[in-house]
Amino acid sequence: MPIRVKADLPAKAVIESENIFIMDETRAIGQDIRPLEIGILNLMPLKHETEIQLLRSLSNTPLQVNVTFVHIASHVSKNTPASHLNQFYSTFDEIRHKKFDGFMITGAPLDDYSFEEVDYWEEMKEIMEFTKKNVTSTIHICWGALAGLYYHYGINTRRIGHKRFGIYEHDVVHRKVPLMRGFDDVFLMPHSRHIESVFEEIWDNDELNVVAESKIAGPSIIMAHDGKQIFVMGHPEYDRMTLDIEYKRDIAKGLKIEVPRNYYKDDNPENTPLLTWRAHANALYTNWLNYYVYQNTPYDIESID
């Protein structure tokens, strides 16, 4: 997919080194094509790494995509320079007048806080409300999925008691749902969190459809029946080494943490992690872009409602 980003975005060089076609603004302007407008609310602390992961995930269809990165204005990032945010990101105030074909809301390391305790929760609520009328389909990831289920459907969260950390098996529940097209009966997806949505509240909600679940991790891909809101409890976009970096970081801090489940060969952290989820991750994001964004969005983006 030709992904359209600002010409000097640092993630652009990394993606191009992987032979993924990235188109800068100058070239895109010369094409007589209406690209899909995708907004990405990046809540992760290491924004550069998340930019690479998500751009890679959106790179597997022939559709042209114009990506707008969004950051929270009511929170000061400790890990990303203000210069990077000022140059490559927009605030919600700067995009609230726009329409988007698709929108992504990432995870965030906020398991120790209730939603109301998060210092930017009011801004999050504004953004999630905005997606209801100004976006064709929104996909929420990990903490973003927990927050979205809580805000849109009142689904509560609970503490797991240990960190759900590693690569988990998931079963496809509804194969005929377009989001699951091309999936095997069982697929793998990374998880990294201490909290979960209350399973019973998801299953009992008639407005939600659980399309994939795990015997251990519970409902893992959930969607509104019209596909306007999609919730992914794991991190399908993660790189091979993401959990490895997280694990060794916590070990260095002296934190109590178990070896990521199903991740290292022979469960030995000295071995290179096995990359076992990339194909299904690509299928998930491609299906979302194709069936829930591209085929549902109007040509005149201003008519999205």
PDB file of C-alpha atoms in Angstrom:
ATOM      1  CA  MET A   1       0.000   0.000   0.000  1.00  0.00           C
ATOM      2  CA  PRO A   2       1.279   3.498  -0.715  1.00  0.00           C
ATOM      3  CA  ILE A   3       1.244   5.074   2.751  1.00  0.00           C
ATOM      4  CA  ARG A   4       1.320   8.844   2.655  1.00  0.00           C
ATOM      5  CA  VAL A   5       3.232  10.521   5.477  1.00  0.00           C
ATOM      6  CA  LYS A   6       5.294  13.648   5.990  1.00  0.00           C
ATOM      7  CA  ALA A   7       8.518  13.410   4.017  1.00  0.00           C
ATOM      8  CA  ASP A   8      10.867  13.719   7.000  1.00  0.00           C
ATOM      9  CA  LEU A   9       9.048  11.467   9.480  1.00  0.00           C
ATOM     10  CA  PRO A  10      11.861   9.295  10.979  1.00  0.00           C
ATOM     11  CA  ALA A  11       9.711   6.141  10.802  1.00  0.00           C
ATOM     12  CA  LYS A  12       9.547   6.580   7.021  1.00  0.00           C
ATOM     13  CA  ALA A  13      13.182   5.522   6.529  1.00  0.00           C
ATOM     14  CA  VAL A  14      12.718   2.389   8.636  1.00  0.00           C
ATOM     15  CA  ILE A  15       9.629   1.331   6.727  1.00  0.00           C
ATOM     16  CA  GLU A  16      11.284   1.995   3.355  1.00  0.00           C
ATOM     17  CA  SER A  17      14.242  -0.190   4.386  1.00  0.00           C
ATOM     18  CA  GLU A  18      11.759  -3.082   4.623  1.00  0.00           C
ATOM     19  CA  ASN A  19      10.674  -2.527   0.988  1.00  0.00           C
ATOM     20  CA  ILE A  20       7.317  -1.107   2.069  1.00  0.00           C
ATOM     21  CA  PHE A  21       6.121   1.607  -0.280  1.00  0.00           C
ATOM     22  CA  ILE A  22       5.925   4.931   1.548  1.00  0.00           C
ATOM     23  CA  MET A  23       4.783   7.971  -0.402  1.00  0.00           C
ATOM     24  CA  ASP A  24       5.617  11.452   0.810  1.00  0.00           C
ATOM     25  CA  GLU A  25       3.296  14.423   0.449  1.00  0.00           C
ATOM     26  CA  THR A  26       5.014  15.849  -2.628  1.00  0.00           C
ATOM     27  CA  ARG A  27       4.447  12.760  -4.762  1.00  0.00           C
ATOM     28  CA  ALA A  28       0.963  12.076  -3.432  1.00  0.00           C
ATOM     29  CA  ILE A  29      -0.272  15.529  -4.410  1.00  0.00           C
ATOM     30  CA  GLY A  30       0.416  14.674  -8.073  1.00  0.00           C
ATOM     31  CA  GLN A  31      -1.890  11.640  -8.065  1.00  0.00           C
ATOM     32  CA  ASP A  32      -5.557  12.032  -8.950  1.00  0.00           C
ATOM     33  CA  ILE A  33      -6.713   9.654  -6.213  1.00  0.00           C
ATOM     34  CA  ARG A  34      -8.836  10.223  -3.127  1.00  0.00           C
ATOM     35  CA  PRO A  35      -6.747   8.487  -0.442  1.00  0.00           C
ATOM     36  CA  LEU A  36      -8.254   6.986   2.666  1.00  0.00           C
ATOM     37  CA  GLU A  37      -7.857   9.369   5.581  1.00  0.00           C
ATOM     38  CA  ILE A  38      -6.695   7.423   8.642  1.00  0.00           C
ATOM     39  CA  GLY A  39      -6.170   9.092  12.014  1.00  0.00           C
ATOM     40  CA  ILE A  40      -3.969   7.404  14.622  1.00  0.00           C
ATOM     41  CA  LEU A  41      -4.237   8.501  18.252  1.00  0.00           C
ATOM     42  CA  ASN A  42      -0.853   7.306  19.522  1.00  0.00           C
ATOM     43  CA  LEU A  43      -0.967   6.917  23.307  1.00  0.00           C
ATOM     44  CA  MET A  44       2.132   4.733  23.619  1.00  0.00           C
ATOM     45  CA  PRO A  45       5.120   6.270  25.419  1.00  0.00           C
ATOM     46  CA  LEU A  46       7.654   5.246  22.739  1.00  0.00           C
ATOM     47  CA  LYS A  47       5.814   6.826  19.853  1.00  0.00           C
ATOM     48  CA  HIS A  48       8.497   6.252  17.201  1.00  0.00           C
ATOM     49  CA  GLU A  49       8.356   2.461  17.654  1.00  0.00           C
ATOM     50  CA  THR A  50       4.559   2.476  17.542  1.00  0.00           C
ATOM     51  CA  GLU A  51       4.597   4.594  14.377  1.00  0.00           C
ATOM     52  CA  ILE A  52       6.742   1.968  12.647  1.00  0.00           C
ATOM     53  CA  GLN A  53       4.588  -0.924  13.847  1.00  0.00           C
ATOM     54  CA  LEU A  54       1.300   0.641  12.763  1.00  0.00           C
ATOM     55  CA  LEU A  55       2.567   1.893   9.402  1.00  0.00           C
ATOM     56  CA  ARG A  56       3.837  -1.608   8.711  1.00  0.00           C
ATOM     57  CA  SER A  57       0.457  -3.049   9.689  1.00  0.00           C
ATOM     58  CA  LEU A  58      -1.341  -0.745   7.243  1.00  0.00           C
ATOM     59  CA  SER A  59       0.946  -1.578   4.336  1.00  0.00           C
ATOM     60  CA  ASN A  60      -0.637  -4.693   2.859  1.00  0.00           C
ATOM     61  CA  THR A  61      -3.334  -3.476   0.475  1.00  0.00           C
ATOM     62  CA  PRO A  62      -3.139  -1.471  -2.795  1.00  0.00           C
ATOM     63  CA  LEU A  63      -5.148   1.360  -1.227  1.00  0.00           C
ATOM     64  CA  GLN A  64      -3.519   4.751  -0.789  1.00  0.00           C
ATOM     65  CA  VAL A  65      -3.666   5.897   2.814  1.00  0.00           C
ATOM     66  CA  ASN A  66      -3.013   9.348   4.211  1.00  0.00           C
ATOM     67  CA  VAL A  67      -2.001   8.997   7.872  1.00  0.00           C
ATOM     68  CA  THR A  68      -2.543  11.729  10.458  1.00  0.00           C
ATOM     69  CA  PHE A  69      -0.851  11.065  13.809  1.00  0.00           C
ATOM     70  CA  VAL A  70      -2.662  12.581  16.787  1.00  0.00           C
ATOM     71  CA  HIS A  71      -1.383  13.116  20.322  1.00  0.00           C
ATOM     72  CA  ILE A  72      -3.072  14.063  23.563  1.00  0.00           C
ATOM     73  CA  ALA A  73      -2.708  17.777  24.295  1.00  0.00           C
ATOM     74  CA  SER A  74      -3.654  17.512  27.974  1.00  0.00           C
ATOM     75  CA  HIS A  75      -0.689  15.271  28.829  1.00  0.00           C
ATOM     76  CA  VAL A  76       3.045  15.994  28.570  1.00  0.00           C
ATOM     77  CA  SER A  77       4.940  13.078  26.989  1.00  0.00           C
ATOM     78  CA  LYS A  78       8.045  12.090  28.956  1.00  0.00           C
ATOM     79  CA  ASN A  79       9.503   9.829  26.284  1.00  0.00           C
ATOM     80  CA  THR A  80       8.896  11.688  23.014  1.00  0.00           C
ATOM     81  CA  PRO A  81      10.471  15.097  22.361  1.00  0.00           C
ATOM     82  CA  ALA A  82       8.061  17.980  22.014  1.00  0.00           C
ATOM     83  CA  SER A  83       9.786  18.853  18.736  1.00  0.00           C
ATOM     84  CA  HIS A  84       8.740  15.481  17.268  1.00  0.00           C
ATOM     85  CA  LEU A  85       5.128  15.947  18.359  1.00  0.00           C
ATOM     86  CA  ASN A  86       5.009  19.525  17.087  1.00  0.00           C
ATOM     87  CA  GLN A  87       6.392  18.525  13.684  1.00  0.00           C
ATOM     88  CA  PHE A  88       4.632  15.248  12.967  1.00  0.00           C
ATOM     89  CA  TYR A  89       1.507  15.167  15.148  1.00  0.00           C
ATOM     90  CA  SER A  90      -1.756  17.065  15.420  1.00  0.00           C
ATOM     91  CA  THR A  91      -3.791  17.747  18.534  1.00  0.00           C
ATOM     92  CA  PHE A  92      -7.478  16.913  18.707  1.00  0.00           C
ATOM     93  CA  ASP A  93      -8.345  20.615  18.482  1.00  0.00           C
ATOM     94  CA  GLU A  94      -6.522  20.706  15.156  1.00  0.00           C
ATOM     95  CA  ILE A  95      -8.485  17.784  13.664  1.00  0.00           C
ATOM     96  CA  ARG A  96     -11.899  18.039  15.349  1.00  0.00           C
ATOM     97  CA  HIS A  97     -13.324  19.765  12.248  1.00  0.00           C
ATOM     98  CA  LYS A  98     -12.232  16.911   9.949  1.00  0.00           C
ATOM     99  CA  LYS A  99     -13.755  13.618   8.854  1.00  0.00           C
ATOM    100  CA  PHE A 100     -11.785  10.358   8.762  1.00  0.00           C
ATOM    101  CA  ASP A 101     -12.413   7.143   6.879  1.00  0.00           C
ATOM    102  CA  GLY A 102     -10.743   5.175   9.656  1.00  0.00           C
ATOM    103  CA  PHE A 103      -9.298   5.875  13.085  1.00  0.00           C
ATOM    104  CA  MET A 104      -6.973   3.921  15.383  1.00  0.00           C
ATOM    105  CA  ILE A 105      -6.625   4.314  19.152  1.00  0.00           C
ATOM    106  CA  THR A 106      -3.546   2.601  20.563  1.00  0.00           C
ATOM    107  CA  GLY A 107      -2.788   1.066  23.909  1.00  0.00           C
ATOM    108  CA  ALA A 108      -1.189   2.892  26.843  1.00  0.00           C
ATOM    109  CA  PRO A 109       0.604   1.718  30.034  1.00  0.00           C
ATOM    110  CA  LEU A 110      -2.228   2.751  32.361  1.00  0.00           C
ATOM    111  CA  ASP A 111      -3.252  -0.520  34.010  1.00  0.00           C
ATOM    112  CA  ASP A 112      -2.741   0.912  37.508  1.00  0.00           C
ATOM    113  CA  TYR A 113      -5.353   3.642  37.059  1.00  0.00           C
ATOM    114  CA  SER A 114      -9.104   3.683  36.740  1.00  0.00           C
ATOM    115  CA  PHE A 115     -10.229   5.478  33.605  1.00  0.00           C
ATOM    116  CA  GLU A 116     -11.423   8.490  35.590  1.00  0.00           C
ATOM    117  CA  GLU A 117      -7.975   8.783  37.229  1.00  0.00           C
ATOM    118  CA  VAL A 118      -6.189   9.130  33.881  1.00  0.00           C
ATOM    119  CA  ASP A 119      -5.151  12.759  33.554  1.00  0.00           C
ATOM    120  CA  TYR A 120      -6.390  12.983  29.967  1.00  0.00           C
ATOM    121  CA  TRP A 121      -9.606  10.980  30.334  1.00  0.00           C
ATOM    122  CA  GLU A 122     -11.819  13.972  29.534  1.00  0.00           C
ATOM    123  CA  GLU A 123      -9.940  14.515  26.272  1.00  0.00           C
ATOM    124  CA  MET A 124     -10.158  10.778  25.524  1.00  0.00           C
ATOM    125  CA  LYS A 125     -13.920  10.926  25.945  1.00  0.00           C
ATOM    126  CA  GLU A 126     -14.107  13.845  23.528  1.00  0.00           C
ATOM    127  CA  ILE A 127     -12.106  11.940  20.938  1.00  0.00           C
ATOM    128  CA  MET A 128     -14.129   8.734  21.311  1.00  0.00           C
ATOM    129  CA  GLU A 129     -17.354  10.702  21.014  1.00  0.00           C
ATOM    130  CA  PHE A 130     -15.946  12.414  17.912  1.00  0.00           C
ATOM    131  CA  THR A 131     -15.369   9.025  16.229  1.00  0.00           C
ATOM    132  CA  LYS A 132     -19.068   8.148  16.469  1.00  0.00           C
ATOM    133  CA  LYS A 133     -20.121  10.751  13.885  1.00  0.00           C
ATOM    134  CA  ASN A 134     -16.935  11.665  12.048  1.00  0.00           C
ATOM    135  CA  VAL A 135     -15.270   8.300  11.353  1.00  0.00           C
ATOM    136  CA  THR A 136     -16.456   5.359   9.262  1.00  0.00           C
ATOM    137  CA  SER A 137     -14.765   2.741  11.467  1.00  0.00           C
ATOM    138  CA  THR A 138     -12.509   2.949  14.537  1.00  0.00           C
ATOM    139  CA  ILE A 139     -10.211   0.169  15.733  1.00  0.00           C
ATOM    140  CA  HIS A 140      -9.103   0.224  19.387  1.00  0.00           C
ATOM    141  CA  ILE A 141      -5.993  -1.644  20.582  1.00  0.00           C
ATOM    142  CA  CYS A 142      -5.248  -3.099  24.065  1.00  0.00           C
ATOM    143  CA  TRP A 143      -5.807  -0.333  26.677  1.00  0.00           C
ATOM    144  CA  GLY A 144      -7.534   1.658  23.930  1.00  0.00           C
ATOM    145  CA  ALA A 145      -9.934  -1.295  23.523  1.00  0.00           C
ATOM    146  CA  LEU A 146     -10.612  -1.477  27.271  1.00  0.00           C
ATOM    147  CA  ALA A 147     -11.230   2.284  27.337  1.00  0.00           C
ATOM    148  CA  GLY A 148     -13.468   2.146  24.259  1.00  0.00           C
ATOM    149  CA  LEU A 149     -15.591  -0.689  25.633  1.00  0.00           C
ATOM    150  CA  TYR A 150     -15.980   1.203  28.913  1.00  0.00           C
ATOM    151  CA  TYR A 151     -16.890   4.513  27.270  1.00  0.00           C
ATOM    152  CA  HIS A 152     -19.176   3.260  24.493  1.00  0.00           C
ATOM    153  CA  TYR A 153     -20.815   0.288  26.234  1.00  0.00           C
ATOM    154  CA  GLY A 154     -20.163   0.619  29.972  1.00  0.00           C
ATOM    155  CA  ILE A 155     -18.047  -2.555  30.079  1.00  0.00           C
ATOM    156  CA  ASN A 156     -16.050  -2.538  33.319  1.00  0.00           C
ATOM    157  CA  THR A 157     -12.493  -3.756  33.853  1.00  0.00           C
ATOM    158  CA  ARG A 158     -10.940  -5.929  36.541  1.00  0.00           C
ATOM    159  CA  ARG A 159      -7.461  -6.782  37.746  1.00  0.00           C
ATOM    160  CA  ILE A 160      -6.103 -10.080  36.409  1.00  0.00           C
ATOM    161  CA  GLY A 161      -3.842 -10.823  39.401  1.00  0.00           C
ATOM    162  CA  HIS A 162      -0.802 -11.475  37.236  1.00  0.00           C
ATOM    163  CA  LYS A 163       0.492  -9.989  34.032  1.00  0.00           C
ATOM    164  CA  ARG A 164      -1.071 -11.463  30.887  1.00  0.00           C
ATOM    165  CA  PHE A 165       2.191 -11.488  29.023  1.00  0.00           C
ATOM    166  CA  GLY A 166       3.186 -13.429  25.935  1.00  0.00           C
ATOM    167  CA  ILE A 167       1.698 -15.016  22.824  1.00  0.00           C
ATOM    168  CA  TYR A 168      -1.756 -16.564  23.264  1.00  0.00           C
ATOM    169  CA  GLU A 169      -3.841 -18.891  21.113  1.00  0.00           C
ATOM    170  CA  HIS A 170      -7.211 -17.582  19.913  1.00  0.00           C
ATOM    171  CA  ASP A 171     -10.142 -19.329  18.268  1.00  0.00           C
ATOM    172  CA  VAL A 172     -12.155 -17.750  15.470  1.00  0.00           C
ATOM    173  CA  VAL A 173     -15.768 -17.682  16.699  1.00  0.00           C
ATOM    174  CA  HIS A 174     -17.500 -16.205  13.629  1.00  0.00           C
ATOM    175  CA  ARG A 175     -15.702 -17.160  10.444  1.00  0.00           C
ATOM    176  CA  LYS A 176     -18.204 -15.458   8.109  1.00  0.00           C
ATOM    177  CA  VAL A 177     -17.573 -12.006   9.609  1.00  0.00           C
ATOM    178  CA  PRO A 178     -15.414 -10.167   7.021  1.00  0.00           C
ATOM    179  CA  LEU A 179     -12.913  -9.100   9.708  1.00  0.00           C
ATOM    180  CA  MET A 180     -11.942 -12.779  10.100  1.00  0.00           C
ATOM    181  CA  ARG A 181     -11.587 -13.644   6.408  1.00  0.00           C
ATOM    182  CA  GLY A 182      -8.405 -15.565   5.669  1.00  0.00           C
ATOM    183  CA  PHE A 183      -7.871 -16.543   9.313  1.00  0.00           C
ATOM    184  CA  ASP A 184      -7.055 -20.103  10.343  1.00  0.00           C
ATOM    185  CA  ASP A 185      -9.222 -21.768  13.009  1.00  0.00           C
ATOM    186  CA  VAL A 186      -6.568 -20.913  15.606  1.00  0.00           C
ATOM    187  CA  PHE A 187      -4.256 -17.902  15.489  1.00  0.00           C
ATOM    188  CA  LEU A 188      -1.725 -16.241  17.791  1.00  0.00           C
ATOM    189  CA  MET A 189      -1.608 -12.701  19.148  1.00  0.00           C
ATOM    190  CA  PRO A 190       0.617 -10.927  21.702  1.00  0.00           C
ATOM    191  CA  HIS A 191      -0.809  -9.621  24.978  1.00  0.00           C
ATOM    192  CA  SER A 192       0.807  -7.449  27.640  1.00  0.00           C
ATOM    193  CA  ARG A 193      -1.453  -6.126  30.418  1.00  0.00           C
ATOM    194  CA  HIS A 194      -2.589  -6.501  34.027  1.00  0.00           C
ATOM    195  CA  ILE A 195      -6.305  -5.819  33.516  1.00  0.00           C
ATOM    196  CA  GLU A 196      -9.128  -7.146  31.374  1.00  0.00           C
ATOM    197  CA  SER A 197     -12.695  -6.260  30.532  1.00  0.00           C
ATOM    198  CA  VAL A 198     -15.306  -8.232  32.457  1.00  0.00           C
ATOM    199  CA  PHE A 199     -16.004 -11.139  30.082  1.00  0.00           C
ATOM    200  CA  GLU A 200     -19.594 -11.657  31.233  1.00  0.00           C
ATOM    201  CA  GLU A 201     -20.507  -8.035  30.498  1.00  0.00           C
ATOM    202  CA  ILE A 202     -19.181  -8.397  26.942  1.00  0.00           C
ATOM    203  CA  TRP A 203     -21.012 -11.668  26.267  1.00  0.00           C
ATOM    204  CA  ASP A 204     -24.256 -10.284  27.728  1.00  0.00           C
ATOM    205  CA  ASN A 205     -24.215  -7.114  25.609  1.00  0.00           C
ATOM    206  CA  ASP A 206     -26.487  -7.544  22.578  1.00  0.00           C
ATOM    207  CA  GLU A 207     -24.776  -4.675  20.741  1.00  0.00           C
ATOM    208  CA  LEU A 208     -21.419  -6.473  20.679  1.00  0.00           C
ATOM    209  CA  ASN A 209     -20.205  -9.471  18.706  1.00  0.00           C
ATOM    210  CA  VAL A 210     -17.229 -11.524  19.940  1.00  0.00           C
ATOM    211  CA  VAL A 211     -15.527 -12.736  16.755  1.00  0.00           C
ATOM    212  CA  ALA A 212     -12.389 -14.256  18.336  1.00  0.00           C
ATOM    213  CA  GLU A 213     -11.592 -15.416  21.844  1.00  0.00           C
ATOM    214  CA  SER A 214      -8.931 -17.200  23.849  1.00  0.00           C
ATOM    215  CA  LYS A 215      -9.436 -19.911  26.462  1.00  0.00           C
ATOM    216  CA  ILE A 216      -7.055 -17.947  28.689  1.00  0.00           C
ATOM    217  CA  ALA A 217      -7.308 -14.326  27.525  1.00  0.00           C
ATOM    218  CA  GLY A 218     -11.069 -14.382  26.966  1.00  0.00           C
ATOM    219  CA  PRO A 219     -12.891 -12.283  24.309  1.00  0.00           C
ATOM    220  CA  SER A 220     -10.069 -10.805  22.250  1.00  0.00           C
ATOM    221  CA  ILE A 221     -11.598  -9.307  19.106  1.00  0.00           C
ATOM    222  CA  ILE A 222     -14.989  -7.684  19.665  1.00  0.00           C
ATOM    223  CA  MET A 223     -16.988  -5.457  17.383  1.00  0.00           C
ATOM    224  CA  ALA A 224     -20.203  -3.529  17.136  1.00  0.00           C
ATOM    225  CA  HIS A 225     -22.561  -5.269  14.711  1.00  0.00           C
ATOM    226  CA  ASP A 226     -22.160  -2.511  12.114  1.00  0.00           C
ATOM    227  CA  GLY A 227     -18.353  -2.607  12.367  1.00  0.00           C
ATOM    228  CA  LYS A 228     -18.166   1.058  13.320  1.00  0.00           C
ATOM    229  CA  GLN A 229     -16.295   0.232  16.536  1.00  0.00           C
ATOM    230  CA  ILE A 230     -13.784  -2.644  16.736  1.00  0.00           C
ATOM    231  CA  PHE A 231     -11.867  -3.669  19.866  1.00  0.00           C
ATOM    232  CA  VAL A 232      -8.671  -5.764  19.813  1.00  0.00           C
ATOM    233  CA  MET A 233      -7.471  -6.771  23.272  1.00  0.00           C
ATOM    234  CA  GLY A 234      -3.936  -7.700  22.251  1.00  0.00           C
ATOM    235  CA  HIS A 235      -1.119  -6.128  20.265  1.00  0.00           C
ATOM    236  CA  PRO A 236      -1.122  -7.768  16.813  1.00  0.00           C
ATOM    237  CA  GLU A 237       1.095  -4.946  15.502  1.00  0.00           C
ATOM    238  CA  TYR A 238       3.993  -5.771  17.868  1.00  0.00           C
ATOM    239  CA  ASP A 239       7.439  -6.459  16.419  1.00  0.00           C
ATOM    240  CA  ARG A 240       9.409  -9.638  17.026  1.00  0.00           C
ATOM    241  CA  MET A 241      11.453  -8.045  19.831  1.00  0.00           C
ATOM    242  CA  THR A 242       8.822  -5.860  21.570  1.00  0.00           C
ATOM    243  CA  LEU A 243       7.992  -8.307  24.377  1.00  0.00           C
ATOM    244  CA  ASP A 244      11.676  -9.196  24.728  1.00  0.00           C
ATOM    245  CA  ILE A 245      12.567  -5.538  25.323  1.00  0.00           C
ATOM    246  CA  GLU A 246       9.724  -5.186  27.817  1.00  0.00           C
ATOM    247  CA  TYR A 247      10.692  -8.366  29.683  1.00  0.00           C
ATOM    248  CA  LYS A 248      14.388  -7.490  29.985  1.00  0.00           C
ATOM    249  CA  ARG A 249      13.550  -3.915  30.957  1.00  0.00           C
ATOM    250  CA  ASP A 250      11.431  -5.134  33.867  1.00  0.00           C
ATOM    251  CA  ILE A 251      14.075  -7.669  34.912  1.00  0.00           C
ATOM    252  CA  ALA A 252      16.657  -4.861  34.982  1.00  0.00           C
ATOM    253  CA  LYS A 253      14.325  -2.839  37.223  1.00  0.00           C
ATOM    254  CA  GLY A 254      14.084  -5.769  39.645  1.00  0.00           C
ATOM    255  CA  LEU A 255      10.369  -6.247  38.973  1.00  0.00           C
ATOM    256  CA  LYS A 256       8.721  -9.617  39.409  1.00  0.00           C
ATOM    257  CA  ILE A 257       7.787 -10.828  35.943  1.00  0.00           C
ATOM    258  CA  GLU A 258       7.379 -14.226  34.319  1.00  0.00           C
ATOM    259  CA  VAL A 259       8.952 -15.227  31.017  1.00  0.00           C
ATOM    260  CA  PRO A 260       6.557 -14.243  28.197  1.00  0.00           C
ATOM    261  CA  ARG A 261       4.289 -17.174  27.447  1.00  0.00           C
ATOM    262  CA  ASN A 262       4.834 -19.083  24.201  1.00  0.00           C
ATOM    263  CA  TYR A 263       7.412 -16.552  22.993  1.00  0.00           C
ATOM    264  CA  TYR A 264      11.015 -17.760  23.241  1.00  0.00           C
ATOM    265  CA  LYS A 265      12.065 -21.076  21.777  1.00  0.00           C
ATOM    266  CA  ASP A 266      12.153 -23.586  24.669  1.00  0.00           C
ATOM    267  CA  ASP A 267      11.019 -20.694  26.920  1.00  0.00           C
ATOM    268  CA  ASN A 268      14.651 -19.618  27.119  1.00  0.00           C
ATOM    269  CA  PRO A 269      15.108 -15.815  27.090  1.00  0.00           C
ATOM    270  CA  GLU A 270      18.564 -16.294  25.605  1.00  0.00           C
ATOM    271  CA  ASN A 271      16.965 -17.559  22.389  1.00  0.00           C
ATOM    272  CA  THR A 272      15.697 -15.248  19.663  1.00  0.00           C
ATOM    273  CA  PRO A 273      11.903 -14.863  19.974  1.00  0.00           C
ATOM    274  CA  LEU A 274       9.804 -16.655  17.378  1.00  0.00           C
ATOM    275  CA  LEU A 275       7.673 -14.412  15.145  1.00  0.00           C
ATOM    276  CA  THR A 276       4.419 -16.389  14.970  1.00  0.00           C
ATOM    277  CA  TRP A 277       1.642 -13.790  14.658  1.00  0.00           C
ATOM    278  CA  ARG A 278       2.610 -11.470  11.777  1.00  0.00           C
ATOM    279  CA  ALA A 279       0.533 -13.114   8.997  1.00  0.00           C
ATOM    280  CA  HIS A 280      -2.710 -12.951  10.970  1.00  0.00           C
ATOM    281  CA  ALA A 281      -1.927  -9.411  12.127  1.00  0.00           C
ATOM    282  CA  ASN A 282      -1.577  -8.383   8.485  1.00  0.00           C
ATOM    283  CA  ALA A 283      -4.881 -10.098   7.660  1.00  0.00           C
ATOM    284  CA  LEU A 284      -6.654  -8.312  10.527  1.00  0.00           C
ATOM    285  CA  TYR A 285      -5.596  -4.795   9.555  1.00  0.00           C
ATOM    286  CA  THR A 286      -6.058  -5.463   5.841  1.00  0.00           C
ATOM    287  CA  ASN A 287      -9.584  -6.777   6.417  1.00  0.00           C
ATOM    288  CA  TRP A 288     -10.398  -3.750   8.563  1.00  0.00           C
ATOM    289  CA  LEU A 289      -9.170  -1.310   5.925  1.00  0.00           C
ATOM    290  CA  ASN A 290     -10.900  -3.128   3.072  1.00  0.00           C
ATOM    291  CA  TYR A 291     -14.256  -4.268   4.475  1.00  0.00           C
ATOM    292  CA  TYR A 292     -14.952  -1.724   7.224  1.00  0.00           C
ATOM    293  CA  VAL A 293     -13.277   1.413   5.901  1.00  0.00           C
ATOM    294  CA  TYR A 294     -12.799   1.404   2.119  1.00  0.00           C
ATOM    295  CA  GLN A 295     -16.010  -0.420   1.173  1.00  0.00           C
ATOM    296  CA  ASN A 296     -18.186   1.523   3.617  1.00  0.00           C
ATOM    297  CA  THR A 297     -16.831   5.039   3.435  1.00  0.00           C
ATOM    298  CA  PRO A 298     -18.396   7.529   0.983  1.00  0.00           C
ATOM    299  CA  TYR A 299     -16.327   9.040  -1.809  1.00  0.00           C
ATOM    300  CA  ASP A 300     -17.229  12.466  -0.456  1.00  0.00           C
ATOM    301  CA  ILE A 301     -15.559  12.243   2.943  1.00  0.00           C
ATOM    302  CA  GLU A 302     -17.584  15.178   4.253  1.00  0.00           C
ATOM    303  CA  SER A 303     -20.750  13.082   4.041  1.00  0.00           C
ATOM    304  CA  ILE A 304     -19.541  10.655   6.730  1.00  0.00           C
ATOM    305  CA  ASP A 305     -22.086  10.593   9.559  1.00  0.00           C
TER     306      ASP A 305
END
